[in-house]
PDB file of N, CA and C in Angstrom:
ATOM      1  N   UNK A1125     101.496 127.312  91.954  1.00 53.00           N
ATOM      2  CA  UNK A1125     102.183 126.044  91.835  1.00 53.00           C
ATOM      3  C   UNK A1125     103.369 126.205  90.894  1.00 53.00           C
ATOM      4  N   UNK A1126     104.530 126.103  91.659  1.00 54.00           N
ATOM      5  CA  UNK A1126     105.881 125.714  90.312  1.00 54.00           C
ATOM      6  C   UNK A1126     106.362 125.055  89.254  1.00 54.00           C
ATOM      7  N   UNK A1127     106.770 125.019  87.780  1.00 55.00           N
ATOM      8  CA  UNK A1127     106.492 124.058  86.937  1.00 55.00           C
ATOM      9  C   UNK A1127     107.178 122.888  87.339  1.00 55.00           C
ATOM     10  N   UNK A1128     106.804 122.286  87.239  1.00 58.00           N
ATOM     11  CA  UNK A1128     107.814 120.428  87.451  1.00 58.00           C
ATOM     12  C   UNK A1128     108.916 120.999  86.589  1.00 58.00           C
ATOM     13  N   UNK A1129     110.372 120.671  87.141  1.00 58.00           N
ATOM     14  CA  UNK A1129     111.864 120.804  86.763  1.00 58.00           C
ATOM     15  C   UNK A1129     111.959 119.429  85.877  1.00 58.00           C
ATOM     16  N   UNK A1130     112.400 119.193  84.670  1.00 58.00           N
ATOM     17  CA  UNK A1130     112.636 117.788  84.535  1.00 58.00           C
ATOM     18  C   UNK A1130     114.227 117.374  84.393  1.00 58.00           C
ATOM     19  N   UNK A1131     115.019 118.572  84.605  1.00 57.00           N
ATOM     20  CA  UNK A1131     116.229 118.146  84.904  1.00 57.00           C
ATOM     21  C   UNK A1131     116.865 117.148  85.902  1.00 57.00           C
ATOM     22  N   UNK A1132     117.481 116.224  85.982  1.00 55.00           N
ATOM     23  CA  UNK A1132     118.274 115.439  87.508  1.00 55.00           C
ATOM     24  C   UNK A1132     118.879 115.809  87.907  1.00 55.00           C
ATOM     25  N   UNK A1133     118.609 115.576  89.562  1.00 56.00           N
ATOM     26  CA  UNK A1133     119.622 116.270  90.394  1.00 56.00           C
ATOM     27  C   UNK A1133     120.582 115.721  90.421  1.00 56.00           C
ATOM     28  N   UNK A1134     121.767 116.020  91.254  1.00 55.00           N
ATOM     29  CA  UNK A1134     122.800 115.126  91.673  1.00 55.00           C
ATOM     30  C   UNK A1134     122.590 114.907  92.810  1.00 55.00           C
ATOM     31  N   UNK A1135     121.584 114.936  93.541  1.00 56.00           N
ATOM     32  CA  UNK A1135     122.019 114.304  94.897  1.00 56.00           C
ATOM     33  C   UNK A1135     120.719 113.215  94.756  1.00 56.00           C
ATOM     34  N   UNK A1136     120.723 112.045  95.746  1.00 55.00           N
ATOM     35  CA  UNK A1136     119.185 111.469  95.560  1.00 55.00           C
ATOM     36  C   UNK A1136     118.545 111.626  96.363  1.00 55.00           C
ATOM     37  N   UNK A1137     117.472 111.609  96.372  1.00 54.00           N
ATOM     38  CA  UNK A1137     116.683 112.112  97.500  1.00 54.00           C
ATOM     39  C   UNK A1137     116.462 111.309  98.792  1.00 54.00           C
ATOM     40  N   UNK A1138     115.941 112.128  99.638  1.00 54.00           N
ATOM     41  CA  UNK A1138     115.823 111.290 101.077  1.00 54.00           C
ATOM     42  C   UNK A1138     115.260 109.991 101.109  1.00 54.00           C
ATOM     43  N   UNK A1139     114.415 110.011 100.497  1.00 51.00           N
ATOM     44  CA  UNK A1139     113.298 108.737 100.505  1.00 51.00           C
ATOM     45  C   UNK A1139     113.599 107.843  99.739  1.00 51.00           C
ATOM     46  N   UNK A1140     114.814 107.808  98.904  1.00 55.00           N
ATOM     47  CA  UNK A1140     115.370 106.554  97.944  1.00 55.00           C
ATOM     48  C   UNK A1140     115.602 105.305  98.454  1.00 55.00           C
ATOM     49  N   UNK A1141     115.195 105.032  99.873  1.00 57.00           N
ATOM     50  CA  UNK A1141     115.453 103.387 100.737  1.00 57.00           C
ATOM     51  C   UNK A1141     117.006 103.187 100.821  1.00 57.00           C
ATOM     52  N   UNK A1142     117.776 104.223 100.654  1.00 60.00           N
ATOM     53  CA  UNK A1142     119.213 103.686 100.957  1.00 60.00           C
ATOM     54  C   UNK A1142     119.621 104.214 102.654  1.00 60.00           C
ATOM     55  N   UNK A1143     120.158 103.076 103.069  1.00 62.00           N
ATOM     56  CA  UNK A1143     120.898 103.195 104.021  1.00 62.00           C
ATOM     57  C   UNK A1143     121.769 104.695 104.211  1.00 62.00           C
ATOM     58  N   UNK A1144     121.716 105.454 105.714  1.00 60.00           N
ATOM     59  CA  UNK A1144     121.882 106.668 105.881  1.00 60.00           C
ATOM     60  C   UNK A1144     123.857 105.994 105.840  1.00 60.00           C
ATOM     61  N   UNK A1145     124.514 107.055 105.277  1.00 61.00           N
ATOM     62  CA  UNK A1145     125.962 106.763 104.792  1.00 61.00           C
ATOM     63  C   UNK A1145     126.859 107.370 106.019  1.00 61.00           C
ATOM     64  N   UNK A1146     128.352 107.007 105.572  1.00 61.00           N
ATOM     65  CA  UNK A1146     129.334 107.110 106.800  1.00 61.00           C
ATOM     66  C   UNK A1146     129.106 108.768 106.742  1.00 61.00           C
ATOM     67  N   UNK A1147     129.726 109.232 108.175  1.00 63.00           N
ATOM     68  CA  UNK A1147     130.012 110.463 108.563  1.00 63.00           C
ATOM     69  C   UNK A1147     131.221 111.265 107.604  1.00 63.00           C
ATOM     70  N   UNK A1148     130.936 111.932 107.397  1.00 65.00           N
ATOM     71  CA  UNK A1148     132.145 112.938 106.176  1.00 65.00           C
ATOM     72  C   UNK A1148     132.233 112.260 105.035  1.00 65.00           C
ATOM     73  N   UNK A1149     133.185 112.588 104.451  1.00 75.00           N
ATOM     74  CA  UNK A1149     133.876 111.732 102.887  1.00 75.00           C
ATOM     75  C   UNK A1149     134.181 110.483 103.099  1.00 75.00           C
ATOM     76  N   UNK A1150     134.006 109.455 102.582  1.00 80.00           N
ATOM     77  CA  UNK A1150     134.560 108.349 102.150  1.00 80.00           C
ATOM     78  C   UNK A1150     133.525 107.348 102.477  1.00 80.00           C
ATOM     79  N   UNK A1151     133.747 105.825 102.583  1.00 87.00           N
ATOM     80  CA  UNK A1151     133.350 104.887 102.509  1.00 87.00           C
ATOM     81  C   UNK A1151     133.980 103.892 103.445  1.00 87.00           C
ATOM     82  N   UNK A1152     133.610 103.911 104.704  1.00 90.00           N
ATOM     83  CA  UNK A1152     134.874 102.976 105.693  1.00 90.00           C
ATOM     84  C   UNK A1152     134.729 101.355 105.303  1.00 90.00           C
ATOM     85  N   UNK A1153     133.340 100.843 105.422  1.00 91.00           N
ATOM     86  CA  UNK A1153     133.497  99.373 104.928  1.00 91.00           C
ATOM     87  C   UNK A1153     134.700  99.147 103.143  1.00 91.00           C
ATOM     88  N   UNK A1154     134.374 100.444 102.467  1.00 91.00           N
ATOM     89  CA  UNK A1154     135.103  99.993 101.256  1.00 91.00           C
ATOM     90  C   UNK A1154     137.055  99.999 102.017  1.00 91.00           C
ATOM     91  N   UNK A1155     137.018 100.946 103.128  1.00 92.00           N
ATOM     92  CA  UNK A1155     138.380 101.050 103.329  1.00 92.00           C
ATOM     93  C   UNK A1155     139.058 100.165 104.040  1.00 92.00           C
ATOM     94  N   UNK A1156     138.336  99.632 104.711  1.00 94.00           N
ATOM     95  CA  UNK A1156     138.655  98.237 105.622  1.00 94.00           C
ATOM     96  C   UNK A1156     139.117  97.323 104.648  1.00 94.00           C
ATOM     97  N   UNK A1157     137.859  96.912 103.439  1.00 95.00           N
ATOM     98  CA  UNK A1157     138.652  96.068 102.661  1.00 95.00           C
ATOM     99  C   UNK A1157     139.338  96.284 101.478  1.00 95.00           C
ATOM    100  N   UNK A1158     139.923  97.730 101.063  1.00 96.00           N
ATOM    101  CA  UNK A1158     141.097  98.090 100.396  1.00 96.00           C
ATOM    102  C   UNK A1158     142.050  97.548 101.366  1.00 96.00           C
ATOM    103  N   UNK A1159     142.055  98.016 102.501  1.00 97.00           N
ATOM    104  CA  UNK A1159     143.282  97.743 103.204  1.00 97.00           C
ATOM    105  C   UNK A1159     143.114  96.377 103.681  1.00 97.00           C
ATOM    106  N   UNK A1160     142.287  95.685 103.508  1.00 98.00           N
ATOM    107  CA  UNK A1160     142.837  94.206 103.766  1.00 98.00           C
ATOM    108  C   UNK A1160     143.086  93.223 102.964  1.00 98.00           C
ATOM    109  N   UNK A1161     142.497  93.434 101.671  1.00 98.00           N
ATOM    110  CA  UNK A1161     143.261  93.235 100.412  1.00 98.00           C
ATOM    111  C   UNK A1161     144.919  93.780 100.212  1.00 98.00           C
ATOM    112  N   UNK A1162     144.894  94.991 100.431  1.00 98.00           N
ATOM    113  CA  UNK A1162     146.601  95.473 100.046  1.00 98.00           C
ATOM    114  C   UNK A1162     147.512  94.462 101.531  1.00 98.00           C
ATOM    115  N   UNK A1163     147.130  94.115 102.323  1.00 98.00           N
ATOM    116  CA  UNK A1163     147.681  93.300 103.202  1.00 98.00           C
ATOM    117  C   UNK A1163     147.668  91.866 102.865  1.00 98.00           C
ATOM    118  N   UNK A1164     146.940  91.192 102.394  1.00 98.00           N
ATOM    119  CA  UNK A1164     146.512  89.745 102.100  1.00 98.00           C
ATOM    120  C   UNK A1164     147.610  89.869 101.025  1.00 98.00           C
ATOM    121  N   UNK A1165     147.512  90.372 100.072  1.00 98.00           N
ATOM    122  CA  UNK A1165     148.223  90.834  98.593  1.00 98.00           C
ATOM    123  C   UNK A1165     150.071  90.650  99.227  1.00 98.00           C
ATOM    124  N   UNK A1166     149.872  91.575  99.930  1.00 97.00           N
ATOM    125  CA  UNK A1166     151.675  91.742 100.017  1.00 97.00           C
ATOM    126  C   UNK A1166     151.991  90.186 101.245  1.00 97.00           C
ATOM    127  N   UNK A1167     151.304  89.664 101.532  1.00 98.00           N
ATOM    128  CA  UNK A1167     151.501  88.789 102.857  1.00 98.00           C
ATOM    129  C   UNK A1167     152.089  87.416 101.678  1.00 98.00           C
ATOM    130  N   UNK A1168     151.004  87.641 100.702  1.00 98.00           N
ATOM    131  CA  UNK A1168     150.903  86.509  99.831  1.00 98.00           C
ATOM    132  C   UNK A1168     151.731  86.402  98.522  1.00 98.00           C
ATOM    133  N   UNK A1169     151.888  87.661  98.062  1.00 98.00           N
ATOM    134  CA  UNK A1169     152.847  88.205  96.808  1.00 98.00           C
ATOM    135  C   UNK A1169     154.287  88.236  96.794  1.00 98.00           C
ATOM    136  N   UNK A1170     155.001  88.168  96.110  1.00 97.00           N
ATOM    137  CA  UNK A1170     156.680  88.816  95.939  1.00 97.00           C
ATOM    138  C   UNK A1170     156.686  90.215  95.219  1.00 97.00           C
ATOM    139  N   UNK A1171     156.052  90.922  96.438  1.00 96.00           N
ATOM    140  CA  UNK A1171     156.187  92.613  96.011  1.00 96.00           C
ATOM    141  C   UNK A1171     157.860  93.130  95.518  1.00 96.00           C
ATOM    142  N   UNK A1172     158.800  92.665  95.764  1.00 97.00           N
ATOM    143  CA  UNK A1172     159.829  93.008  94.758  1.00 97.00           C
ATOM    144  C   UNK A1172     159.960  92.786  93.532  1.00 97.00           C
ATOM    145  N   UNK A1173     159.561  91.189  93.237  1.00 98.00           N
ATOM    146  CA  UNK A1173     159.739  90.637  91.732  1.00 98.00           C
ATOM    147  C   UNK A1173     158.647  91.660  91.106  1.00 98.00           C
ATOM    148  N   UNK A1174     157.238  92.184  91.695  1.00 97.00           N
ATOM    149  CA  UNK A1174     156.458  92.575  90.988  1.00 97.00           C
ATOM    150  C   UNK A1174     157.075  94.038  90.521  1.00 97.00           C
ATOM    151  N   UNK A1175     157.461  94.425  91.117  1.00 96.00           N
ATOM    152  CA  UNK A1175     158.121  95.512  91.101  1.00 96.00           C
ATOM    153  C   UNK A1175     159.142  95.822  90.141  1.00 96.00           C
ATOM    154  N   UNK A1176     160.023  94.715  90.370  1.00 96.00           N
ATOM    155  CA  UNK A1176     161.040  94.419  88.831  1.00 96.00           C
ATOM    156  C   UNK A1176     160.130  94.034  87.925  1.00 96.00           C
ATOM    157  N   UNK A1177     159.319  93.613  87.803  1.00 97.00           N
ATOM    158  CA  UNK A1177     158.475  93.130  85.876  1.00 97.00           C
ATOM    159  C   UNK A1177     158.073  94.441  85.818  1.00 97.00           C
ATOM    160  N   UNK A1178     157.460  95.138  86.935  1.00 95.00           N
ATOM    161  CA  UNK A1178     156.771  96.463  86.187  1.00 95.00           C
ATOM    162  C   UNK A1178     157.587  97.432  85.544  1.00 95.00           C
ATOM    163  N   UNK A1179     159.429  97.205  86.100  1.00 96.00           N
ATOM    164  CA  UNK A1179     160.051  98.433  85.812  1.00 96.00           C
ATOM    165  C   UNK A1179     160.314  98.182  84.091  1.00 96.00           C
ATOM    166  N   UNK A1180     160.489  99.704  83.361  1.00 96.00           N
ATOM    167  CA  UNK A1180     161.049  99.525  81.954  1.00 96.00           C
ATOM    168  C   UNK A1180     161.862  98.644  81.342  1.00 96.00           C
ATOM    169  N   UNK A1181     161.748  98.115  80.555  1.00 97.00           N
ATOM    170  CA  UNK A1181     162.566  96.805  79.767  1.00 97.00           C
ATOM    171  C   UNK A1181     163.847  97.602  79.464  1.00 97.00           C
ATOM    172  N   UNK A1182     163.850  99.051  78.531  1.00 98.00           N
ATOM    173  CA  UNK A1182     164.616  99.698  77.798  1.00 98.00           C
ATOM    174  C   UNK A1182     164.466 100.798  78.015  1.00 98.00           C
ATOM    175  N   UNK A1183     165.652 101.721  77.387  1.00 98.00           N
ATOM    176  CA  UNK A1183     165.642 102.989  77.698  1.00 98.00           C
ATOM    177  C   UNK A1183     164.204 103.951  77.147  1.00 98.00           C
ATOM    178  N   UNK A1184     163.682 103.668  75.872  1.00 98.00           N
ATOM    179  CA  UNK A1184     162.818 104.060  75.408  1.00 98.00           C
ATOM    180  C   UNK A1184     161.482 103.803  76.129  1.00 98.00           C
ATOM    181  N   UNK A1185     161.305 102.457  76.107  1.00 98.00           N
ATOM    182  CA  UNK A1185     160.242 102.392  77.210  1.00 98.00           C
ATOM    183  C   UNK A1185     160.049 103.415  78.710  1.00 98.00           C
ATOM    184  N   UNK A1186     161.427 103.484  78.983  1.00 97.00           N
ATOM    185  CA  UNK A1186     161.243 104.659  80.363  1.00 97.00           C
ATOM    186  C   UNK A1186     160.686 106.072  80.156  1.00 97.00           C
ATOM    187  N   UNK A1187     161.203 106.244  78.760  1.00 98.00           N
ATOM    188  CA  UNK A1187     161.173 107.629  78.456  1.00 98.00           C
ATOM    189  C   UNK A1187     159.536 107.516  78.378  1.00 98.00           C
ATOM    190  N   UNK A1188     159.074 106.622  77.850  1.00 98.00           N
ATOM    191  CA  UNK A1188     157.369 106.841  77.276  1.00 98.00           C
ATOM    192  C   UNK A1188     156.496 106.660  78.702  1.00 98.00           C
ATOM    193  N   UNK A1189     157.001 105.880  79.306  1.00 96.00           N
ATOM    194  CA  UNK A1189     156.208 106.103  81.037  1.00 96.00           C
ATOM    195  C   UNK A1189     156.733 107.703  81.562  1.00 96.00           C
ATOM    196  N   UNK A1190     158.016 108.237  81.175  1.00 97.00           N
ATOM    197  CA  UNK A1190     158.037 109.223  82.091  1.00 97.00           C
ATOM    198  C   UNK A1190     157.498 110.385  81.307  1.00 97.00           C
ATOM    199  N   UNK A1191     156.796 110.466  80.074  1.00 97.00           N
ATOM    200  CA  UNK A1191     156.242 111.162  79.384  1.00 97.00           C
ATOM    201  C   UNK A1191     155.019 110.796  79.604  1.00 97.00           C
ATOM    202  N   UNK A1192     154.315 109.945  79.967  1.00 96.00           N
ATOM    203  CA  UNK A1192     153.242 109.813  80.239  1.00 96.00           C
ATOM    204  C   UNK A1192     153.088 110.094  81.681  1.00 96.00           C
ATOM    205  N   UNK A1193     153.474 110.043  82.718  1.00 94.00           N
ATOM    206  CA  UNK A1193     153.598 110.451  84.057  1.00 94.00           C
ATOM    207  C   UNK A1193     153.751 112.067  83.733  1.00 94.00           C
ATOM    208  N   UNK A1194     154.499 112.537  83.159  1.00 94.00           N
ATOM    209  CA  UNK A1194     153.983 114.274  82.843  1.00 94.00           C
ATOM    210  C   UNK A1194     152.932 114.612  82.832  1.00 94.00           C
ATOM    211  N   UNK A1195     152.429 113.753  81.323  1.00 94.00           N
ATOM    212  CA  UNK A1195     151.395 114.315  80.996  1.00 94.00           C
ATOM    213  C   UNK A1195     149.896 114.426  81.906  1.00 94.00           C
ATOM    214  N   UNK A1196     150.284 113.226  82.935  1.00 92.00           N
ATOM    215  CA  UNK A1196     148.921 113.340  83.467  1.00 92.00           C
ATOM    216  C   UNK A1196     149.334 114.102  84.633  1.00 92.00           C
ATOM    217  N   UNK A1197     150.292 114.389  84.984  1.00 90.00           N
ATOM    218  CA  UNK A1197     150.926 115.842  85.937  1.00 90.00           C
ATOM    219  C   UNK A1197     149.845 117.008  85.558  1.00 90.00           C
ATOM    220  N   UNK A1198     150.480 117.430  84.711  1.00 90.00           N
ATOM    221  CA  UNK A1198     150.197 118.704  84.233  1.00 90.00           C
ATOM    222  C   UNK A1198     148.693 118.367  84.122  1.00 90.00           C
ATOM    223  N   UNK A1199     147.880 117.213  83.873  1.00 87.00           N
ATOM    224  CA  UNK A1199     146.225 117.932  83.958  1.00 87.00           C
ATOM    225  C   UNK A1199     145.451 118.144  85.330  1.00 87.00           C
ATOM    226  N   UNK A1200     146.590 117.381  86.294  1.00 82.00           N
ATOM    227  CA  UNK A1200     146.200 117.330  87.627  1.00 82.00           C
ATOM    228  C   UNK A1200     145.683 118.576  88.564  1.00 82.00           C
ATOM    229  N   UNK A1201     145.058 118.506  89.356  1.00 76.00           N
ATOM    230  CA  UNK A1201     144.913 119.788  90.364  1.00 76.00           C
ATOM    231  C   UNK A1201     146.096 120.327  91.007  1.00 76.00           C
ATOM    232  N   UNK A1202     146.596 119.602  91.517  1.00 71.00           N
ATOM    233  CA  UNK A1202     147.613 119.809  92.142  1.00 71.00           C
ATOM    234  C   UNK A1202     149.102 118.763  92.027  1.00 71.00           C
ATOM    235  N   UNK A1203     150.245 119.265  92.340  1.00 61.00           N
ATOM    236  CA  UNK A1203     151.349 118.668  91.533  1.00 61.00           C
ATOM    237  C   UNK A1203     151.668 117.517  92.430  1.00 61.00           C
ATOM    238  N   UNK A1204     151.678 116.710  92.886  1.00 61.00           N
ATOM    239  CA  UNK A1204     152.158 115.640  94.103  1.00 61.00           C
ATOM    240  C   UNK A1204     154.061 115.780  94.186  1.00 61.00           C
ATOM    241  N   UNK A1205     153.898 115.300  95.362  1.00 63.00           N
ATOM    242  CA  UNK A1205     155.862 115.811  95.489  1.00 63.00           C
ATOM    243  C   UNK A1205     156.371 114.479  94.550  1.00 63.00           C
ATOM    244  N   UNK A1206     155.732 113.093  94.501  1.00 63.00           N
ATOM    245  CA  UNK A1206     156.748 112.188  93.789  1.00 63.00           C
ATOM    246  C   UNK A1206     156.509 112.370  92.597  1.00 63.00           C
ATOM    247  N   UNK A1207     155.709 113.143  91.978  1.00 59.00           N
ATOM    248  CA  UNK A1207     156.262 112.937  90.621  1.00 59.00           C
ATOM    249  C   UNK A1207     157.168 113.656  90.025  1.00 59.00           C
ATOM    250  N   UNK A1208     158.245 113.001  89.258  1.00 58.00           N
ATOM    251  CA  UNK A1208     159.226 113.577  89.155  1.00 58.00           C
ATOM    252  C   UNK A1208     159.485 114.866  87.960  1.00 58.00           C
ATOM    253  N   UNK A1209     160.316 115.813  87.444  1.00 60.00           N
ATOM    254  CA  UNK A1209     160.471 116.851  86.680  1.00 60.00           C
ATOM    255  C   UNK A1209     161.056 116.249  85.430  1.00 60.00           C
ATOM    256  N   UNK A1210     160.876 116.846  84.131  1.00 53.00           N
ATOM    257  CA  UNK A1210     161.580 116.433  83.561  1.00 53.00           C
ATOM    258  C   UNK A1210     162.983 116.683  83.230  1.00 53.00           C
ATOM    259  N   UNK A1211     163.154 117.739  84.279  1.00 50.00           N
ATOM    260  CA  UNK A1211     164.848 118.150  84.066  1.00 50.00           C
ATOM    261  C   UNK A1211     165.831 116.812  85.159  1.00 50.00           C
ATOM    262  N   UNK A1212     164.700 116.183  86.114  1.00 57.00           N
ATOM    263  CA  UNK A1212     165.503 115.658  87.351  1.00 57.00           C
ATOM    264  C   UNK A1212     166.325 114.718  86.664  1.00 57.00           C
ATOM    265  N   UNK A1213     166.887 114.094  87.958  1.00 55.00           N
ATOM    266  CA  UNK A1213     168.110 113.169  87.547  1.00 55.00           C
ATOM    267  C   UNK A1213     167.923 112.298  88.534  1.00 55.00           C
ATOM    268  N   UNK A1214     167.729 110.990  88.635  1.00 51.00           N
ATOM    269  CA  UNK A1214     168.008 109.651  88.752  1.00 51.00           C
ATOM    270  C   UNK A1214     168.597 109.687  90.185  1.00 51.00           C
TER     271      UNK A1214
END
């Protein structure tokens, strides 16, 4: 007989009473209503004005978002094409 493990797994086991889950990665009921929220949202919103309040007040303020947009660059896996360099230009 093997000793009982008392470590946790990461997966849960078969018999936990949960409903068998979508096919591959993700969650389709959650994606249906991401995306029908981001639709309701923009149907109902002034996605430009929001857009202007979010942008920087001042020059300094830009600099500290685009230093913070680095920083979480560089811990990333991989680099995404929009984020921008800090040598780029406008």
């Amino acid at each position: 007989m093997k000793p009982q493990n008392d470590k946790p797994t990461d997966k849960p086991s078969k018999d936990a009473g949960a409903k068998p889950g979508p096919y591959g990665e993700g969650n389709y009921e959650a994606t249906r209503q991401y995306n029908k929220g981001v639709k309701d949202h923009m149907e109902h919103h002034d996605i430009e004005k929001e857009a202007r309040d979010a942008a920087p007040k001042s020059d300094a303020e830009a600099k500290e978002m685009l230093e913070a947009e680095q920083a979480a660059a560089s811990r990333s896996k991989a680099e995404s094409p929009n984020v921008r360099k800090a040598n780029s230009t406008k």
